[in-house]
Tab-separated table of C-alpha atoms in Angstrom:
chain	number	residue	atom	x	y	z
A	27	MET	CA	22.506	-3.169	92.570
A	28	ALA	CA	21.657	-2.198	89.006
A	29	SER	CA	24.305	-2.460	86.394
A	30	ASN	CA	23.927	1.025	84.979
A	31	SER	CA	24.437	2.609	88.449
A	32	LYS	CA	27.063	5.325	88.523
A	33	SER	CA	29.987	4.636	90.702
A	34	VAL	CA	31.158	7.103	93.330
A	35	THR	CA	34.876	7.072	94.997
A	36	LEU	CA	35.061	8.614	98.352
A	37	SER	CA	38.343	9.759	100.050
A	38	VAL	CA	38.887	7.975	103.578
A	39	ARG	CA	40.754	9.632	106.290
A	40	PRO	CA	41.263	8.475	110.116
A	41	ARG	CA	39.708	10.191	113.078
A	42	GLY	CA	41.490	9.752	116.289
A	43	LYS	CA	43.264	6.488	116.436
A	44	PRO	CA	43.069	4.935	113.095
A	45	ALA	CA	41.872	1.360	112.187
A	46	LYS	CA	44.514	-1.025	111.038
A	47	LYS	CA	44.507	-1.409	107.313
A	48	LEU	CA	42.176	1.581	106.667
A	49	PRO	CA	41.819	2.089	102.913
A	50	GLU	CA	42.535	5.421	101.497
A	51	GLU	CA	39.408	5.478	99.335
A	52	VAL	CA	36.377	3.435	98.962
A	53	THR	CA	34.498	3.037	95.592
A	54	LEU	CA	30.721	2.107	95.651
A	55	THR	CA	27.744	2.773	93.389
A	56	SER	CA	25.928	6.072	93.935
A	57	ASN	CA	22.682	4.357	94.859
A	58	GLY	CA	24.449	1.831	97.268
A	59	SER	CA	23.513	2.254	101.038
A	60	THR	CA	25.544	3.541	103.994
A	61	PHE	CA	25.190	-0.169	104.928
A	62	ASP	CA	27.301	-1.125	102.131
A	63	LEU	CA	29.789	1.888	102.792
A	64	TYR	CA	30.345	0.509	106.456
A	65	HIS	CA	30.738	-2.973	105.527
A	66	GLU	CA	33.076	-2.200	102.623
A	67	ILE	CA	35.304	-0.186	104.730
A	68	ALA	CA	35.143	-2.963	107.332
A	69	ARG	CA	36.038	-5.640	104.933
A	70	THR	CA	38.983	-3.630	103.805
A	71	ALA	CA	40.265	-2.765	107.098
A	72	GLY	CA	39.897	-6.327	108.527
A	73	THR	CA	37.669	-5.162	111.403
A	74	SER	CA	34.063	-5.436	112.809
A	75	VAL	CA	31.577	-3.027	111.419
A	76	HIS	CA	30.574	-2.152	114.869
A	77	ARG	CA	33.624	-0.784	115.592
A	78	LEU	CA	33.328	1.993	113.156
A	79	ARG	CA	31.838	5.475	113.193
A	80	ILE	CA	31.768	7.374	109.743
A	81	THR	CA	31.389	11.126	109.773
A	82	LYS	CA	31.125	13.569	106.571
A	83	GLY	CA	34.202	15.602	106.146
A	84	SER	CA	32.026	18.377	105.061
A	85	ASP	CA	30.183	19.111	108.383
A	86	GLY	CA	31.085	16.396	110.785
A	87	SER	CA	27.706	14.870	110.883
A	88	VAL	CA	27.333	11.156	111.422
A	89	VAL	CA	26.735	8.902	108.544
A	90	PRO	CA	24.174	6.350	109.829
A	91	ASN	CA	24.819	2.650	109.085
A	92	ALA	CA	21.165	1.868	107.375
A	93	LYS	CA	20.205	-0.474	104.579
A	94	SER	CA	17.312	2.126	103.706
A	95	LEU	CA	19.705	5.327	103.338
A	96	SER	CA	21.779	5.731	100.158
A	97	VAL	CA	25.054	7.131	100.200
A	98	HIS	CA	23.697	9.773	97.831
A	99	SER	CA	20.974	10.941	99.930
A	100	THR	CA	23.616	11.821	102.595
A	101	GLY	CA	25.014	14.394	100.202
A	102	LEU	CA	28.385	12.574	99.617
A	103	ARG	CA	29.517	12.788	96.032
A	104	GLU	CA	32.627	11.891	93.980
A	105	GLN	CA	35.958	12.380	96.089
A	106	SER	CA	33.856	13.540	99.131
A	107	THR	CA	35.894	12.878	102.226
A	108	VAL	CA	34.685	10.676	105.220
A	109	TYR	CA	36.466	10.330	108.554
A	110	VAL	CA	36.472	6.929	109.955
A	111	LYS	CA	36.857	6.572	113.891
A	112	ASP	CA	37.767	3.209	115.621
A	113	LEU	CA	35.495	2.888	118.464
A	114	GLY	CA	37.788	0.028	119.998
A	115	PRO	CA	36.399	-3.307	121.237
A	116	GLN	CA	32.626	-3.604	121.416
A	117	LEU	CA	30.273	-5.766	123.346
A	118	GLY	CA	26.554	-6.476	122.363
A	119	TRP	CA	23.764	-4.868	124.261
A	120	ARG	CA	22.120	-8.068	124.903
A	121	THR	CA	25.233	-9.271	126.674
A	122	VAL	CA	25.681	-6.008	128.618
A	123	PHE	CA	22.206	-6.115	129.960
A	124	LEU	CA	22.499	-9.891	131.126
A	125	VAL	CA	25.600	-9.114	132.781
A	126	GLU	CA	24.270	-5.925	134.575
A	127	TYR	CA	21.205	-7.794	135.805
A	128	LEU	CA	23.154	-10.779	136.821
A	129	GLY	CA	24.965	-8.692	139.785
A	130	PRO	CA	21.857	-8.326	142.349
A	131	ILE	CA	20.806	-11.951	141.568
A	132	LEU	CA	24.382	-13.266	142.854
A	133	ILE	CA	24.851	-10.860	145.613
A	134	HIS	CA	21.407	-10.890	147.319
A	135	PRO	CA	21.243	-14.503	148.043
A	136	ILE	CA	24.820	-14.434	149.378
A	137	LEU	CA	24.149	-11.747	152.003
A	138	TYR	CA	20.507	-12.964	152.604
A	139	ALA	CA	22.256	-16.108	153.807
A	140	VAL	CA	25.097	-14.783	156.058
A	141	LEU	CA	23.680	-11.295	157.327
A	142	PRO	CA	20.316	-11.853	159.148
A	143	SER	CA	20.178	-12.648	162.906
A	144	SER	CA	20.937	-16.107	164.238
A	145	SER	CA	17.075	-16.772	164.454
A	146	GLY	CA	16.998	-15.999	160.793
A	147	PRO	CA	15.842	-13.425	158.184
A	148	SER	CA	12.575	-11.522	159.294
A	149	GLN	CA	9.486	-11.639	157.085
A	150	LEU	CA	10.182	-8.319	155.716
A	151	GLN	CA	13.744	-9.309	154.610
A	152	THR	CA	12.554	-12.332	152.956
A	153	LEU	CA	9.732	-10.346	151.210
A	154	THR	CA	12.490	-7.668	150.168
A	155	PHE	CA	14.811	-10.773	148.873
A	156	ALA	CA	11.765	-12.197	146.717
A	157	LEU	CA	10.832	-9.064	145.219
A	158	ILE	CA	14.361	-8.053	144.181
A	159	ILE	CA	15.209	-11.254	142.785
A	160	ILE	CA	11.900	-11.627	140.769
A	161	HIS	CA	12.395	-8.037	139.432
A	162	PHE	CA	15.900	-8.782	138.126
A	163	VAL	CA	15.053	-12.299	136.868
A	164	LYS	CA	12.141	-10.577	134.783
A	165	ARG	CA	14.687	-8.326	133.432
A	166	GLU	CA	16.872	-11.219	132.382
A	167	LEU	CA	14.046	-12.826	130.585
A	168	GLU	CA	12.968	-9.528	128.955
A	169	THR	CA	16.555	-9.325	127.729
A	170	LEU	CA	16.538	-12.799	126.277
A	171	PHE	CA	13.012	-12.677	124.788
A	172	ILE	CA	11.331	-9.267	124.521
A	173	HIS	CA	13.933	-6.520	123.852
A	174	ARG	CA	14.893	-5.589	120.377
A	175	PHE	CA	17.934	-3.121	120.308
A	176	SER	CA	18.337	-0.179	117.837
A	177	ALA	CA	22.212	-0.390	118.579
A	178	ALA	CA	24.013	-3.512	118.175
A	179	THR	CA	27.031	-2.840	120.487
A	180	MET	CA	28.510	-0.617	123.006
A	181	PRO	CA	32.212	-0.025	123.888
A	182	LEU	CA	33.550	-2.921	126.084
A	183	LEU	CA	34.963	-0.618	128.856
A	184	ASN	CA	31.489	0.934	129.438
A	185	ILE	CA	30.139	-2.176	130.857
A	186	PHE	CA	32.133	-1.582	134.060
A	187	LYS	CA	30.540	1.789	134.696
A	188	ASN	CA	27.129	0.481	133.593
A	189	SER	CA	27.412	-2.829	135.849
A	190	ALA	CA	28.594	-0.779	138.949
A	191	HIS	CA	25.107	0.751	139.081
A	192	TYR	CA	23.427	-2.459	139.565
A	193	TRP	CA	26.104	-4.666	141.128
A	194	LEU	CA	26.750	-2.087	143.930
A	195	LEU	CA	23.669	0.209	144.572
A	196	ALA	CA	21.048	-2.425	143.663
A	197	GLY	CA	22.924	-5.314	144.783
A	198	ALA	CA	25.591	-4.806	147.660
A	199	ASN	CA	24.159	-1.589	148.904
A	200	ILE	CA	20.520	-2.578	149.201
A	201	ALA	CA	21.308	-6.106	150.482
A	202	PHE	CA	23.806	-4.928	153.193
A	203	TRP	CA	21.276	-2.403	154.576
A	204	THR	CA	18.141	-4.780	154.571
A	205	TYR	CA	19.564	-7.877	155.591
A	206	ARG	CA	21.462	-6.961	158.907
A	207	PRO	CA	20.137	-8.078	162.216
A	208	PHE	CA	19.057	-4.289	163.179
A	209	ALA	CA	17.730	-3.334	159.798
A	210	PRO	CA	14.524	-1.657	159.917
A	211	ALA	CA	13.322	-4.656	157.675
A	212	ALA	CA	14.537	-6.909	160.584
A	213	GLY	CA	11.299	-5.631	162.656
A	214	PRO	CA	7.712	-6.773	162.341
A	215	SER	CA	5.741	-5.883	159.215
A	216	ASN	CA	3.047	-3.061	159.358
A	217	PRO	CA	0.217	-4.287	157.080
A	218	TYR	CA	-1.045	-0.915	156.307
A	219	ILE	CA	2.343	-0.423	154.968
A	220	THR	CA	3.169	-3.565	153.500
A	221	TYR	CA	0.304	-4.638	151.317
A	222	PRO	CA	0.034	-1.226	149.695
A	223	ALA	CA	3.633	-1.393	148.844
A	224	ILE	CA	3.158	-4.955	147.308
A	225	LEU	CA	0.117	-3.871	145.218
A	226	LEU	CA	2.593	-0.919	144.024
A	227	TYR	CA	5.376	-3.415	143.049
A	228	VAL	CA	2.984	-5.637	141.238
A	229	ILE	CA	1.512	-2.596	139.245
A	230	GLY	CA	5.011	-1.402	138.482
A	231	GLU	CA	6.148	-4.652	137.257
A	232	VAL	CA	3.150	-5.661	135.189
A	233	GLY	CA	3.002	-2.052	133.651
A	234	ASN	CA	6.658	-2.367	133.144
A	235	LEU	CA	6.582	-5.620	131.343
A	236	TYR	CA	3.415	-4.335	129.326
A	237	THR	CA	5.336	-1.325	128.178
A	238	HIS	CA	8.345	-3.350	126.877
A	239	VAL	CA	6.114	-5.626	124.844
A	240	VAL	CA	4.274	-2.730	123.289
A	241	LEU	CA	7.922	-1.179	122.315
A	242	ARG	CA	9.091	-4.651	121.044
A	243	ASN	CA	5.882	-4.936	118.717
A	244	LEU	CA	7.054	-1.549	116.949
A	245	ARG	CA	10.157	-3.250	115.513
A	246	SER	CA	10.832	-6.304	113.441
A	247	ARG	CA	13.399	-8.540	114.323
A	248	GLY	CA	16.903	-6.889	113.458
A	249	GLY	CA	14.934	-3.865	112.127
A	250	LYS	CA	15.602	-0.315	113.248
A	251	GLU	CA	12.236	1.095	112.350
A	252	ARG	CA	10.236	3.104	114.833
A	253	GLY	CA	6.717	3.907	115.545
A	254	ILE	CA	4.506	6.089	117.947
A	255	PRO	CA	3.532	3.785	120.902
A	256	GLN	CA	0.137	3.384	122.159
A	257	GLY	CA	-1.322	1.882	125.141
A	258	TRP	CA	-1.304	2.028	128.915
A	259	GLY	CA	0.703	4.788	130.355
A	260	PHE	CA	1.760	5.891	126.965
A	261	GLY	CA	-0.869	8.848	126.974
A	262	LEU	CA	0.626	10.233	130.201
A	263	VAL	CA	4.359	10.303	129.880
A	264	THR	CA	6.788	9.572	127.029
A	265	CYS	CA	8.620	6.482	128.892
A	266	PRO	CA	5.886	4.630	130.827
A	267	ASN	CA	8.524	1.788	131.463
A	268	TYR	CA	10.499	4.376	133.463
A	269	MET	CA	7.309	5.308	135.173
A	270	PHE	CA	6.521	1.694	136.069
A	271	GLU	CA	9.849	1.153	137.191
A	272	THR	CA	9.797	3.782	139.482
A	273	VAL	CA	6.414	2.693	140.892
A	274	ALA	CA	7.723	-0.891	141.542
A	275	TRP	CA	10.859	0.427	143.290
A	276	VAL	CA	8.789	2.708	145.427
A	277	GLY	CA	6.836	-0.538	146.459
A	278	VAL	CA	10.259	-2.313	147.241
A	279	GLY	CA	11.387	0.817	149.362
A	280	LEU	CA	8.457	0.812	151.381
A	281	VAL	CA	8.718	-3.006	152.211
A	282	ALA	CA	12.420	-2.769	153.032
A	283	TRP	CA	11.740	0.687	154.755
A	284	SER	CA	15.697	1.484	153.999
A	285	TRP	CA	17.362	4.624	152.480
A	286	SER	CA	19.414	2.347	150.398
A	287	GLY	CA	16.660	1.700	148.027
A	288	VAL	CA	16.198	5.335	147.850
A	289	VAL	CA	19.525	5.950	146.928
A	290	PHE	CA	19.343	3.292	144.044
A	291	LEU	CA	16.071	4.842	142.982
A	292	VAL	CA	17.254	8.602	142.852
A	293	ALA	CA	20.594	7.396	140.848
A	294	ALA	CA	18.304	5.686	138.525
A	295	LEU	CA	15.992	8.538	137.973
A	296	VAL	CA	18.685	10.826	136.619
A	297	PRO	CA	19.666	8.491	133.473
A	298	MET	CA	16.163	7.716	132.951
A	299	GLY	CA	15.035	11.429	132.880
A	300	ARG	CA	17.759	11.990	130.354
A	301	TRP	CA	16.707	9.437	128.064
A	302	ALA	CA	12.956	10.379	128.474
A	303	ARG	CA	14.100	13.802	127.112
A	304	LYS	CA	15.953	12.432	124.167
A	305	LYS	CA	13.010	10.055	123.133
A	306	GLU	CA	10.552	12.751	123.489
A	307	SER	CA	12.752	14.928	121.188
A	308	ARG	CA	13.218	12.284	118.759
A	309	TYR	CA	9.524	11.349	118.740
A	310	ARG	CA	8.751	15.152	117.857
A	311	GLN	CA	11.534	15.225	115.266
A	312	GLU	CA	10.463	12.123	113.388
A	313	PHE	CA	6.583	12.323	113.717
A	314	GLY	CA	5.832	15.986	113.912
A	315	GLU	CA	2.231	16.946	114.785
A	316	VAL	CA	1.050	13.293	114.685
A	317	TYR	CA	2.966	12.847	117.711
A	318	ARG	CA	1.027	14.163	120.743
A	319	ALA	CA	3.592	15.733	122.963
A	320	LYS	CA	3.962	13.877	126.220
A	321	ARG	CA	5.176	14.934	129.606
A	322	ASN	CA	8.633	13.342	130.874
A	323	TRP	CA	10.674	14.034	133.949
A	324	ALA	CA	12.336	17.263	132.480
A	325	GLN	CA	8.934	18.917	131.299
A	326	VAL	CA	7.450	18.121	134.887
A	327	ARG	CA	10.338	19.971	136.419
A	328	GLY	CA	10.089	22.476	133.670
A	329	ALA	CA	6.497	23.124	134.395
A	330	ALA	CA	7.155	23.478	137.955
A	331	GLU	CA	10.126	25.964	137.323
A	332	ASN	CA	7.656	27.767	135.006
A	333	LEU	CA	5.023	27.939	137.700
A	334	ASN	CA	7.152	29.325	140.392
A	335	ALA	CA	8.511	31.844	137.770
A	336	ARG	CA	4.980	32.908	137.247
A	337	ARG	CA	4.355	33.236	140.871
A	338	GLN	CA	7.531	35.235	141.578
A	339	HIS	CA	6.373	37.644	138.657
A	340	GLU	CA	2.973	38.184	140.269
A	341	LEU	CA	4.597	38.651	143.640
A	342	THR	CA	6.663	41.198	142.040
A	343	ARG	CA	3.871	43.067	140.146
A	344	LEU	CA	1.833	42.981	143.349
A	345	GLU	CA	4.623	44.351	145.429
A	346	ARG	CA	5.112	46.998	142.644
A	347	LYS	CA	1.195	47.903	142.811
A	348	GLN	CA	1.422	48.059	146.679
A	349	LYS	CA	4.344	50.254	146.669
A	350	LEU	CA	2.796	52.474	143.878
A	351	ALA	CA	-0.268	52.703	146.109
A	352	VAL	CA	1.868	53.839	149.040
A	353	GLU	CA	3.323	56.530	147.175
A	354	THR	CA	0.067	57.597	145.673
A	355	GLN	CA	-1.134	57.886	149.225
A	356	ASP	CA	1.894	59.661	150.317
A	357	GLY	CA	1.533	62.199	147.537
A	358	ILE	CA	-2.182	62.698	148.274
A	359	THR	CA	-1.179	63.274	151.794
A	360	GLY	CA	1.563	65.753	150.895
A	361	ILE	CA	-0.761	67.558	148.619
A	362	LEU	CA	-3.408	67.897	151.281
A	363	SER	CA	-1.007	69.024	153.835
A	364	GLU	CA	0.144	71.708	151.627
A	365	THR	CA	-3.427	72.571	150.557
A	366	GLN	CA	-4.126	73.103	154.369
A	367	GLN	CA	-0.995	75.241	154.804
A	368	LEU	CA	-1.871	77.518	151.940
A	369	LEU	CA	-5.439	77.848	153.361
A	370	ALA	CA	-4.017	78.776	156.886
A	371	ASN	CA	-1.744	81.381	155.274
A	372	PHE	CA	-4.372	82.950	153.299
A	373	GLN	CA	-6.489	83.178	156.250
A	374	ASN	CA	-3.711	84.631	158.347
A	375	GLN	CA	-2.955	87.426	155.740
A	376	LYS	CA	-6.839	88.066	155.513
A	377	LYS	CA	-6.974	88.728	159.278
A	378	ARG	CA	-4.183	91.080	158.843
A	379	ALA	CA	-5.657	92.982	155.983
A	380	GLU	CA	-8.720	93.311	158.079
């Protein structure tokens, strides 16, 4: 830091459960980064920087932990107040992913070995087993060698909620309903279904891997920078990795021919749609007109809802036109009837007069 930099002292207050030894104030240079702010408070409090979340006292907005963001640029000035929340024990995202994907890799071999009939697993059961193990081994390898995470950690207790999705739904759920002696997959294979299903699976897995490599190359090791991804699938949707993930699991579902895979896929689509909406919004905020808007799950649903709303509007307008036409016809009929009655009365009066 430059020697002529002006120092700034910030007032520190706890938010929620306070971190131990939290200082009442912290002094930094005004051109110091928010990264320095986080590490100075963590050092003084004797805790991990990943356990801290700092917000501004003026408006409650989060102060990012970034080397490229100065304290001054956040609007913090001399004696500004910041609130510090202890997020509790944290676990690295890489560890979280490894634990999540490990569940199906452990569960499927066990149930594959004990559930099938005495004559052994069928061709479809063996194929389903292979597809699922390949999928999750691929995910483990991607976690170790490809993924670069923008956030370092997550709350420790969240790992149980996150792991339940994979250990229970993708692990125990699919394995139990697929490897039983009377499961649909225990029957003979239909090549008109099985071969297209394998093709979908391969397209999904290769496309998913390709997408992860593209996203990895947008960020330097340890960096948090973001860019606009380009390539196969990115011209169609915001998150082609989710799209290809869905295609792969449709392939698995057609091979296993079990509702258990559908349950897992539907449960996965909900958070994937939410993440896609957030990413689309973030791309638009960061890159503006440079980023070409894509469709995500929410936009597809929204487009369908808008189409239905327009259809209902057109139907309502048509009904109004038909109603107006009927009313107009009734009015004309009434006028003609009254005219005929007047003519008849006029003729009667004329006859009386003669």
